[in-house]
CSV table of C-alpha atoms in Angstrom, one decimal:
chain,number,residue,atom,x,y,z
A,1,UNK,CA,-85.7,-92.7,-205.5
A,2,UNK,CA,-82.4,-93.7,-206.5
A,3,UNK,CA,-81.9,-98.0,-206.9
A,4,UNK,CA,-78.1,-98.6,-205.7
A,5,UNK,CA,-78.9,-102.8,-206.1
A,6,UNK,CA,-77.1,-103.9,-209.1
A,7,UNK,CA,-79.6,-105.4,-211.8
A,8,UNK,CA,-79.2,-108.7,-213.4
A,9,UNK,CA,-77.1,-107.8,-216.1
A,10,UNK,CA,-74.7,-105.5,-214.3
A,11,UNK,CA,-74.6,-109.0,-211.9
A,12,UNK,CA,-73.6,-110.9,-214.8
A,13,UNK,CA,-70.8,-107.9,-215.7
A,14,UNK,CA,-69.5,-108.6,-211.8
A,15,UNK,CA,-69.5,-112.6,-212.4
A,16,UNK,CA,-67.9,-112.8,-215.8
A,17,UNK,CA,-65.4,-110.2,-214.7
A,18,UNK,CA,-64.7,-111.8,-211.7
A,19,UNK,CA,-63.9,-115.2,-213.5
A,20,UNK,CA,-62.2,-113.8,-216.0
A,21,UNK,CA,-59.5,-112.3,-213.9
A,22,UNK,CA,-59.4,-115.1,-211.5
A,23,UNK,CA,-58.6,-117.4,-214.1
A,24,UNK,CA,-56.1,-115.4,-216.1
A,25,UNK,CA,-54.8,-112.4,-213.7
A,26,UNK,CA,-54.5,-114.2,-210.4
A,27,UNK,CA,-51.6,-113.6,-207.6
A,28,UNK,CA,-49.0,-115.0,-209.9
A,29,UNK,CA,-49.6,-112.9,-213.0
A,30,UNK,CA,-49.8,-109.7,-210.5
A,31,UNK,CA,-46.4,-110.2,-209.1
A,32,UNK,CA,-44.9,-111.4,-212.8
A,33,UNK,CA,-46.6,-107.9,-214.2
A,34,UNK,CA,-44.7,-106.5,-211.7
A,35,UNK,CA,-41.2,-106.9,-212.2
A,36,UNK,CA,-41.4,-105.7,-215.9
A,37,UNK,CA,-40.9,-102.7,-216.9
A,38,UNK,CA,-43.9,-102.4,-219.3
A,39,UNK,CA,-46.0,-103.6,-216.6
A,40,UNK,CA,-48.7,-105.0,-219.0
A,41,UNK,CA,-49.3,-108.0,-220.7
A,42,UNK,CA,-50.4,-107.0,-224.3
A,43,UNK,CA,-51.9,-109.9,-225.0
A,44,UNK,CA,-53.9,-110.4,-221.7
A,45,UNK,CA,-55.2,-106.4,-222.3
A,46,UNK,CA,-56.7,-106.9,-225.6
A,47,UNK,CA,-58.0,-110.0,-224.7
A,48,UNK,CA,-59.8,-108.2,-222.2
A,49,UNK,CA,-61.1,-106.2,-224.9
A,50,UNK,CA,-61.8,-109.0,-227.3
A,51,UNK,CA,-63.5,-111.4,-225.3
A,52,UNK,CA,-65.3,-109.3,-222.5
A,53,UNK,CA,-65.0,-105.6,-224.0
A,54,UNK,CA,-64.0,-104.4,-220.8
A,55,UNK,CA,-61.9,-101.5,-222.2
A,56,UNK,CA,-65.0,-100.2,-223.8
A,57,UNK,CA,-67.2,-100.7,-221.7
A,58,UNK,CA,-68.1,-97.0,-221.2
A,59,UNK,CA,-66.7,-95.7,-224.6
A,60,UNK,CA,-70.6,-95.0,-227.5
A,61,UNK,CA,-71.3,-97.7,-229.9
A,62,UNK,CA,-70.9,-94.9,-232.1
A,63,UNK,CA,-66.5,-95.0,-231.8
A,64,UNK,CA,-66.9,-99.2,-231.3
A,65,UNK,CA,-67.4,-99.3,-227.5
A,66,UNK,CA,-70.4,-101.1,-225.7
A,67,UNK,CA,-72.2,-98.1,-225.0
A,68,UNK,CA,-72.7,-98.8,-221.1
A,69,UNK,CA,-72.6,-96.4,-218.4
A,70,UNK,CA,-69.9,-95.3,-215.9
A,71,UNK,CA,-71.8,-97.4,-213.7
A,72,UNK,CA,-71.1,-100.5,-215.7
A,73,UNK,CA,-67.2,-99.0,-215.9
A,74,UNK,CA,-66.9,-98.6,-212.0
A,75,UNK,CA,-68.5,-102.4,-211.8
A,76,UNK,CA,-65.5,-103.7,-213.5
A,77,UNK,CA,-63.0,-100.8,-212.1
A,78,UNK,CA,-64.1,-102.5,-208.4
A,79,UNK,CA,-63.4,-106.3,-210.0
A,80,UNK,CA,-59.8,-105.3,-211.1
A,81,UNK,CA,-58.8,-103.6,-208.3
A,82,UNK,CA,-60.3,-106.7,-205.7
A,83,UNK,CA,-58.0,-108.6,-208.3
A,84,UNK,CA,-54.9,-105.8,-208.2
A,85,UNK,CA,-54.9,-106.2,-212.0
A,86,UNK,CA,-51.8,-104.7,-213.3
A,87,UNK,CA,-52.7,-103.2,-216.4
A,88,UNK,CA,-53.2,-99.9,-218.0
A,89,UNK,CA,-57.3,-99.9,-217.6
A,90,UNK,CA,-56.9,-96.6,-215.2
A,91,UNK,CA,-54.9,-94.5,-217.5
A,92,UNK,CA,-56.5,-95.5,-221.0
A,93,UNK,CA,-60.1,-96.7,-220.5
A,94,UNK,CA,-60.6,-93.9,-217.9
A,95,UNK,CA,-58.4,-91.0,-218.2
A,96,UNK,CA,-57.8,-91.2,-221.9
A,97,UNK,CA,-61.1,-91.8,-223.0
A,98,UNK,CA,-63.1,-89.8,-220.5
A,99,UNK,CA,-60.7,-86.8,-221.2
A,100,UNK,CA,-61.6,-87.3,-225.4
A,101,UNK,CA,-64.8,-87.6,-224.6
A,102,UNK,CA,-65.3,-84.6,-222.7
A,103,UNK,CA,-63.7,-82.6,-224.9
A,104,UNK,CA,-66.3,-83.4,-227.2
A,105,UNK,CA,-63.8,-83.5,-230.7
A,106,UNK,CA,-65.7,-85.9,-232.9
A,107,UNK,CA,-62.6,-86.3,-235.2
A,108,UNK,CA,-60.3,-87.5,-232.0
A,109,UNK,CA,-62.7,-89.8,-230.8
A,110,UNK,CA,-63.5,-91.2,-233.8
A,111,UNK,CA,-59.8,-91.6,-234.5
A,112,UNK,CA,-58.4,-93.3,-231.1
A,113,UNK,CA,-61.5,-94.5,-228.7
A,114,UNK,CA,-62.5,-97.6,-231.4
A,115,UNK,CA,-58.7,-98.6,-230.9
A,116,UNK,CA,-58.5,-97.8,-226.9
A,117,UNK,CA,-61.9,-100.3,-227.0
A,118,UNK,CA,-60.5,-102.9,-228.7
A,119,UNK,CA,-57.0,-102.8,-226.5
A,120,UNK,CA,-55.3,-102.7,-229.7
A,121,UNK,CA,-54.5,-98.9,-228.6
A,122,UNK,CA,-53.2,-97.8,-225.2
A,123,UNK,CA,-53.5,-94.3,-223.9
A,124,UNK,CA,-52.6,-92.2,-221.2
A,125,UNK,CA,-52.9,-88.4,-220.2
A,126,UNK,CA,-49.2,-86.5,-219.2
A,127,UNK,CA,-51.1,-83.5,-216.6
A,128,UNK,CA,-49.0,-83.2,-213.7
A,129,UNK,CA,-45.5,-81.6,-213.9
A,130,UNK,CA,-42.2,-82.1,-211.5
A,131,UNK,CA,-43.7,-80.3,-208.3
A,132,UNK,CA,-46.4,-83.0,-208.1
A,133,UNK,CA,-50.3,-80.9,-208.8
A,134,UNK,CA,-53.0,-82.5,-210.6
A,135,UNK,CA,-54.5,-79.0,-210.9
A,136,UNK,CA,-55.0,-77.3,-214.5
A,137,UNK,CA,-53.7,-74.2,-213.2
A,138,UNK,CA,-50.4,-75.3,-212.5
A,139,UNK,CA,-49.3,-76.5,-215.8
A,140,UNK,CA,-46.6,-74.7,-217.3
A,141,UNK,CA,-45.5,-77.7,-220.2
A,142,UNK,CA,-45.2,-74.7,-223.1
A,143,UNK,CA,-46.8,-75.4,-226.5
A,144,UNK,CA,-45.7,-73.5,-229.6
A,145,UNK,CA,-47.3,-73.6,-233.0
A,146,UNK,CA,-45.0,-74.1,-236.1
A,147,UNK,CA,-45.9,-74.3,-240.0
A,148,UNK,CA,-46.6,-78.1,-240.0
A,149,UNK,CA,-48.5,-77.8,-236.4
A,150,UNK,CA,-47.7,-77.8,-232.8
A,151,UNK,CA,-44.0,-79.0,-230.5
A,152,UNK,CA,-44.0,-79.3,-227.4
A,153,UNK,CA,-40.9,-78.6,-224.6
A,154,UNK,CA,-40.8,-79.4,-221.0
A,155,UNK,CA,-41.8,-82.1,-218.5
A,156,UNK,CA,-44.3,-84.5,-217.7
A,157,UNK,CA,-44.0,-86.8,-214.4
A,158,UNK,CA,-46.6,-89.3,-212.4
A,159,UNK,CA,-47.7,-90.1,-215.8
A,160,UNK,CA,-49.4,-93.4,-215.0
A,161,UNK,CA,-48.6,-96.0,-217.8
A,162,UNK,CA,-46.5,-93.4,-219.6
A,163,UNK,CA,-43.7,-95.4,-220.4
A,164,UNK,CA,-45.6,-97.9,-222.2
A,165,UNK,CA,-48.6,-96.0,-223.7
A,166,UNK,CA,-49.2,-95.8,-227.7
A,167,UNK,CA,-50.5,-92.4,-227.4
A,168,UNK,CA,-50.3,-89.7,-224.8
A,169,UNK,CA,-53.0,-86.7,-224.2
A,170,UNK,CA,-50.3,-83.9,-223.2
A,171,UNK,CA,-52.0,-80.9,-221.5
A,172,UNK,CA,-50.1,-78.1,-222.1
A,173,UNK,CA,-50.3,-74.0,-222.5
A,174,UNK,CA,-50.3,-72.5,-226.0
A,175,UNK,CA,-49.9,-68.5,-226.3
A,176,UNK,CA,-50.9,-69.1,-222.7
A,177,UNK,CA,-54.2,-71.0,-223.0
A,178,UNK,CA,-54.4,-74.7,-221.8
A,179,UNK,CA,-54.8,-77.3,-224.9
A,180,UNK,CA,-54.8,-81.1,-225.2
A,181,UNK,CA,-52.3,-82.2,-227.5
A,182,UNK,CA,-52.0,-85.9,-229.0
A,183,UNK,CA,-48.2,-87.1,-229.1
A,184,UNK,CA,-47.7,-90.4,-230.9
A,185,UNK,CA,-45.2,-93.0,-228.2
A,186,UNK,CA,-42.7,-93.0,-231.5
A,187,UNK,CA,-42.5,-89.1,-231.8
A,188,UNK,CA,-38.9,-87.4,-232.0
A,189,UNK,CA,-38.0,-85.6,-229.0
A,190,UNK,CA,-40.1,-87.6,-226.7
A,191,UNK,CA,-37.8,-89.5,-223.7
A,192,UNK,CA,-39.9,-91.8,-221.3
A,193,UNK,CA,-38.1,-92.8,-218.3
A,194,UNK,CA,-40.1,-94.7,-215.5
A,195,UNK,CA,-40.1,-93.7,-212.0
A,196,UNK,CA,-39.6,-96.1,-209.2
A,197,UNK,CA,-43.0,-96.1,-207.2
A,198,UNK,CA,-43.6,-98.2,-203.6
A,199,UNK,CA,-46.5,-99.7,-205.5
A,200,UNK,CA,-45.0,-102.0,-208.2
A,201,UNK,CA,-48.6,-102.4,-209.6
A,202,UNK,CA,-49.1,-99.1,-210.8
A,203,UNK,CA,-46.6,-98.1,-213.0
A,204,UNK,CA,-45.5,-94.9,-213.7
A,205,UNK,CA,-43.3,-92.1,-216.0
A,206,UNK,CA,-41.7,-89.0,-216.0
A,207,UNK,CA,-42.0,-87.3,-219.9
A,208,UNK,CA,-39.5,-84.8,-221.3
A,209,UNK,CA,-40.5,-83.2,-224.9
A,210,UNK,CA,-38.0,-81.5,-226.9
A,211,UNK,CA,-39.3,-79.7,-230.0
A,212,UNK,CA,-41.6,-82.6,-229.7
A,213,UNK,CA,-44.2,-82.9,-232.9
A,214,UNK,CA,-48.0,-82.6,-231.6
A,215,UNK,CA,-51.8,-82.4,-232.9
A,216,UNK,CA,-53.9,-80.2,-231.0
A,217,UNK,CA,-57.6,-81.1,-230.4
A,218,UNK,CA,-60.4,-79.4,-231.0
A,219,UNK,CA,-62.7,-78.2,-227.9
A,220,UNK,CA,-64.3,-75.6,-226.8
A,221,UNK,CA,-62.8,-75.7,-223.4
A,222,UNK,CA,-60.5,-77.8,-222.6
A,223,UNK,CA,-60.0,-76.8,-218.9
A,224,UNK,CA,-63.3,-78.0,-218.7
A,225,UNK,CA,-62.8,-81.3,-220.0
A,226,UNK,CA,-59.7,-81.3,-218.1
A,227,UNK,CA,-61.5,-80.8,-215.0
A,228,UNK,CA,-64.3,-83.7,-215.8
A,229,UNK,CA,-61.3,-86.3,-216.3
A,230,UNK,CA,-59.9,-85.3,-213.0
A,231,UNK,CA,-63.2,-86.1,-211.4
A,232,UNK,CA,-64.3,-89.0,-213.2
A,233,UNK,CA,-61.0,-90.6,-212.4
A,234,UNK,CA,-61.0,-89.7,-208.4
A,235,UNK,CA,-64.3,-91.7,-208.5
A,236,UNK,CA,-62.4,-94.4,-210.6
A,237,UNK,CA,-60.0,-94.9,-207.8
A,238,UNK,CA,-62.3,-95.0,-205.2
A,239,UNK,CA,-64.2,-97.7,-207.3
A,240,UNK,CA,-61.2,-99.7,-207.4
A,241,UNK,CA,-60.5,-98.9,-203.6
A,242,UNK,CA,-63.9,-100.3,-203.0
A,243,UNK,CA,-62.6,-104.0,-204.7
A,244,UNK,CA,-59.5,-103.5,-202.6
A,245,UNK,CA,-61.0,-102.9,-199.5
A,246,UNK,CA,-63.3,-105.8,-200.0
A,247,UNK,CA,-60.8,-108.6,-200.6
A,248,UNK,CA,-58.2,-107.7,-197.6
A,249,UNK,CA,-61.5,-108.1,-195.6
A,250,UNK,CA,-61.9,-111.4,-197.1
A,251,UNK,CA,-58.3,-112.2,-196.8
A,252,UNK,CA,-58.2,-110.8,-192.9
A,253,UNK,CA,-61.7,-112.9,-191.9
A,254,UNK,CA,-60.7,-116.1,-193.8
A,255,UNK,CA,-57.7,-116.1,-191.9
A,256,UNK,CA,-58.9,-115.0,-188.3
A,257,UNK,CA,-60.9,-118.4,-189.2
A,258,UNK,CA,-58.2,-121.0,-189.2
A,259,UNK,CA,-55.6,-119.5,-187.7
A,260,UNK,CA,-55.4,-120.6,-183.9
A,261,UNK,CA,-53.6,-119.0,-180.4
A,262,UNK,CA,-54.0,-120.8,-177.3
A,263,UNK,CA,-56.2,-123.3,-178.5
A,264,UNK,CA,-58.7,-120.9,-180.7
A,265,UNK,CA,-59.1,-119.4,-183.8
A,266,UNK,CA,-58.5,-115.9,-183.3
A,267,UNK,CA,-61.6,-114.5,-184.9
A,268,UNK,CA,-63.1,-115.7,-181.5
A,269,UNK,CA,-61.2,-112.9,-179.9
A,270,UNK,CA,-62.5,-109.5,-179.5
A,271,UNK,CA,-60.3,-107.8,-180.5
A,272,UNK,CA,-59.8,-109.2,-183.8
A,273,UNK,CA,-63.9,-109.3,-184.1
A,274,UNK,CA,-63.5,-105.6,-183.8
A,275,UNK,CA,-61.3,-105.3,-186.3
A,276,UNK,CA,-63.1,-107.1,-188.8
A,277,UNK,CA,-66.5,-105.4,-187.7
A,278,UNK,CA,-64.7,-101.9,-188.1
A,279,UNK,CA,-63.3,-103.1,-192.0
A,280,UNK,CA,-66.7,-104.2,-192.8
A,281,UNK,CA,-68.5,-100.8,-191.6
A,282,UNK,CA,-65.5,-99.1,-194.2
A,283,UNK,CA,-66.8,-100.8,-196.8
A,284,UNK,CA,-70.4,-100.8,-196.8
A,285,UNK,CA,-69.8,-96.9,-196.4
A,286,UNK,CA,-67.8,-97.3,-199.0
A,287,UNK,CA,-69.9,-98.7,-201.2
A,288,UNK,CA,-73.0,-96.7,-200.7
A,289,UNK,CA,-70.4,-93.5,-201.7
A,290,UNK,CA,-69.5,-95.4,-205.1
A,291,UNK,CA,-72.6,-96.5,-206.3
A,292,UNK,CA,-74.1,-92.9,-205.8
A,293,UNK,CA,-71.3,-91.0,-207.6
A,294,UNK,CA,-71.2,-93.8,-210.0
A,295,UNK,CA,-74.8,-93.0,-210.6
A,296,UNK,CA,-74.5,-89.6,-210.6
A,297,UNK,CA,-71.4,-89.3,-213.2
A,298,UNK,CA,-73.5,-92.0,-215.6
A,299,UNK,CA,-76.6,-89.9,-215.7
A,300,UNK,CA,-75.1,-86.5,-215.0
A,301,UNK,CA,-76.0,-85.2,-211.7
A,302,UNK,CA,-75.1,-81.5,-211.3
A,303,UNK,CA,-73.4,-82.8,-207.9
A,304,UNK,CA,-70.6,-84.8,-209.4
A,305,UNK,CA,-67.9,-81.6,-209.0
A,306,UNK,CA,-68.8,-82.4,-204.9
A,307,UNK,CA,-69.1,-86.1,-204.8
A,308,UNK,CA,-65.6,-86.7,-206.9
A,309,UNK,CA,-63.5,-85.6,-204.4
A,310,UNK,CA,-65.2,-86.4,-201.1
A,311,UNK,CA,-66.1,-90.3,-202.4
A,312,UNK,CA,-62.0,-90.4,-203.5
A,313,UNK,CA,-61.1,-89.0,-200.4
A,314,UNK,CA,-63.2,-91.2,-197.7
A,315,UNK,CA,-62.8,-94.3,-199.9
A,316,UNK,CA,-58.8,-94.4,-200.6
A,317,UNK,CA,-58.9,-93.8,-196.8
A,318,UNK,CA,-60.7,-96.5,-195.8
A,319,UNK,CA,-59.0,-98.7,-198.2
A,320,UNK,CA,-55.7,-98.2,-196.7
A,321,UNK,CA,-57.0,-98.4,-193.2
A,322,UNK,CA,-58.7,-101.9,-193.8
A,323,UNK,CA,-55.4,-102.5,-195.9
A,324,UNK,CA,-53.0,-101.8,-192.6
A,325,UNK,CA,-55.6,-103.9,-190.1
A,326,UNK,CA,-55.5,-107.0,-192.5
A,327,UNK,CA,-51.7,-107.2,-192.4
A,328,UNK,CA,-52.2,-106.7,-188.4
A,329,UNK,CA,-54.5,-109.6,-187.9
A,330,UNK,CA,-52.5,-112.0,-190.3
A,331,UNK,CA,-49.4,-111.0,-188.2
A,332,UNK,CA,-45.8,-112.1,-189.0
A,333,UNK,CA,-46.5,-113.3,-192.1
A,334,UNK,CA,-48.7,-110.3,-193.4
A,335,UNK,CA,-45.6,-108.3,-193.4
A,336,UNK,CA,-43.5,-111.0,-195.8
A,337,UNK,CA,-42.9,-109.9,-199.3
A,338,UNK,CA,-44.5,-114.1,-199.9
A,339,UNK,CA,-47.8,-112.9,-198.9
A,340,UNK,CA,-50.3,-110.2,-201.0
A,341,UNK,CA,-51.3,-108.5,-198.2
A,342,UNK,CA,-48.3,-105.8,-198.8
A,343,UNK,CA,-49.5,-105.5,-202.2
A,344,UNK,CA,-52.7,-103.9,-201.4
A,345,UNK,CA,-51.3,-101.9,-199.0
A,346,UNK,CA,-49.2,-100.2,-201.4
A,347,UNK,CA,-52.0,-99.8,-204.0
A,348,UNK,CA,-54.3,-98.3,-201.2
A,349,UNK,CA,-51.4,-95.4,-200.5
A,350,UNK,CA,-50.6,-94.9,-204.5
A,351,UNK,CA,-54.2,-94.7,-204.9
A,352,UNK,CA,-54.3,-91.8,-201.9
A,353,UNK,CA,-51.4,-89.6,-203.2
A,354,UNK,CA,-53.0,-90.2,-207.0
A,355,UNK,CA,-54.5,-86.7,-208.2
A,356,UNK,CA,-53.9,-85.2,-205.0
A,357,UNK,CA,-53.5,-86.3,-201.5
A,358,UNK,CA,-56.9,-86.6,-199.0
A,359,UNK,CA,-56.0,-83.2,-197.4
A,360,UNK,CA,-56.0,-81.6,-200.7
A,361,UNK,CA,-59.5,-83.8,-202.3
A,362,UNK,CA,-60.9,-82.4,-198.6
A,363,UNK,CA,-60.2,-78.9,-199.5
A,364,UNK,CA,-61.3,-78.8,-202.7
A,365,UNK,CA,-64.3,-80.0,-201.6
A,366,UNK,CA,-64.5,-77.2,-199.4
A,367,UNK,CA,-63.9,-74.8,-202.1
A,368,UNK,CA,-66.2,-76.1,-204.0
A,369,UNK,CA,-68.8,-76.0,-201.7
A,370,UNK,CA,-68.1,-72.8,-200.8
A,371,UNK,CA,-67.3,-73.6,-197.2
């Protein structure tokens, strides 16, 4: 029997989390984060690391993390995204560090995950190219070895957090192979240029390498690895959906509560009761769908290829519906730029076209079921 009730110390994670960001990420921070071009504040990431080890949470003692579970990861992942943290956590304590860890290099991780633990390193992975797929198969990003090592020449776009990452994970082809290659943010031939995105709270970067200096890692299959990261993450951004969608319900019912038409608050009206019945039925599906694939990536499930994309899928979707109904039953004034309810909005629909649209996370489960 699988136990989807979190313990008392994964309660403790939620509460300290929960303050933490409340206290030093609120509304005001979000939309500050927002308007720079880093999008990041440095010192609020590695505090994050330094006082709660949230960047590490998931990364072995062994390369200076805490050694928890993806359980523990998606815990925090659904605090920062009820928050809309803007920070780099998606790109460099998921992607980065699930991506060196799958590929299994002992010599990378023990080179760049004690730094993406501590905050005092941020990473990102560069996968998708120009015409938009998330898919290994479509990289084309050419890779060609030279007497000191490897250069790289092409393009990189949707690079989440690329314009202000430390180090990027490029996945690119060598003598028509797909590799992993490590590219320092200071290496020649590297141009960042970010792209202008509806949601200002995810931040992200097209990538052009010219005869750009790179380290290939070590793995024994890296389209493999690849493909773990992919699904990892999908159930990364249905985690943070899951915060999402559970504060604009908050937001929508505390609102219905006080705010009054014709002499009543209009919660009491059925229609708006509906509403709020329908958001809350969203998330506790929701929920259930996170907790199991968080369970299943932490201890390993052989199912995790067929949960990524249909818990991705169904939660994103729900988030952006329960995202749209808020801004309906706060009226006028949900549709200010003033009020947050925009902001989640936005996320929910970044977070939907992220690795792949719904259509395409629906299909490939399909495919992978064999339908």
């Amino acid at each position: 029997m699988v136990e989807f009730a979190l313990n008392d110390e994964q309660t403790t994670l939620q509460e300290v989390v929960r303050e933490f960001l409340t206290e030093r990420a609120g509304e005001q921070a979000v939309r500050a984060r927002m308007a720079e071009p880093a999008g990041f504040d440095r010192q609020l990431w590695k505090q994050m690391g330094a006082e709660i080890g949230l960047q590490g949470i998931a990364i072995p003692e062994e390369y200076g993390g805490a050694g928890f579970t993806f359980v523990e990861l998606g815990i925090a992942l659904e605090e920062l995204g009820r928050a809309l943290t803007v920070s780099p956590f998606l790109a460099s304590g998921v992607m980065a560090a699930q991506l060196l860890l799958a590929l299994d290099d002992e010599a990378a991780c023990a080179r760049w995950l004690p730094g993406i633990a501590s905050g005092d390193l941020v990473a990102t992975v560069a996968l998708a190219e120009d015409e938009g797929s998330w898919q290994p198969d479509a990289v084309t990003l050419a890779a060609r070895s030279v007497e000191d090592g490897w250069r790289l020449d092409g393009h990189k776009s949707y690079v989440v957090d690329g314009a202000g990452a430390d180090l990027v994970l490029v996945v690119a082809r060598a003598r028509g192979e797909l590799g992993v290659f490590a590219v320092e943010a200071t290496a020649p031939g590297l141009e960042r240029t970010p792209l202008p995105t509806m949601d200002q709270t995810r931040k992200l970067a097209r990538l052009t390498f010219s005869d750009t200096p790179a380290e290939r890692l070590a793995g024994s299959d890296p389209t493999s690895a690849v493909v773990r990261m992919l699904d990892l993450t999908s159930i990364a951004l249905a985690a943070d959906a899951l915060g999402g969608t559970g504060r604009v319900l908050d937001m929508a019912v505390e609102y219905a509560k006080v705010r009054e038409q014709f002499g009543r608050p209009i919660g009491s009206f059925q229609a708006i009761k509906h509403m709020c019945a329908s958001m809350l039925v969203e998330l506790e599906s929701s929920r259930s769908a996170v907790y199991y694939a968080l369970w299943a990536a932490a201890t390993g499930q052989a199912d995790v290829p067929v949960v990524a994309p249909m818990v991705k899928a169904h939660c994103v979707d729900a988030y952006l519906q329960a995202a749209g109904d808020n801004i309906q039953i706060h009226g006028g004034i949900g549709f200010t730029w003033e009020h947050p309810a925009h902001l989640y909005l936005k996320r929910a629909k970044s977070s939907q076209a992220l690795l792949g649209g719904s259509d395409f996370h629906r299909q490939l489960l399909a495919d992978r079921l064999g339908i």
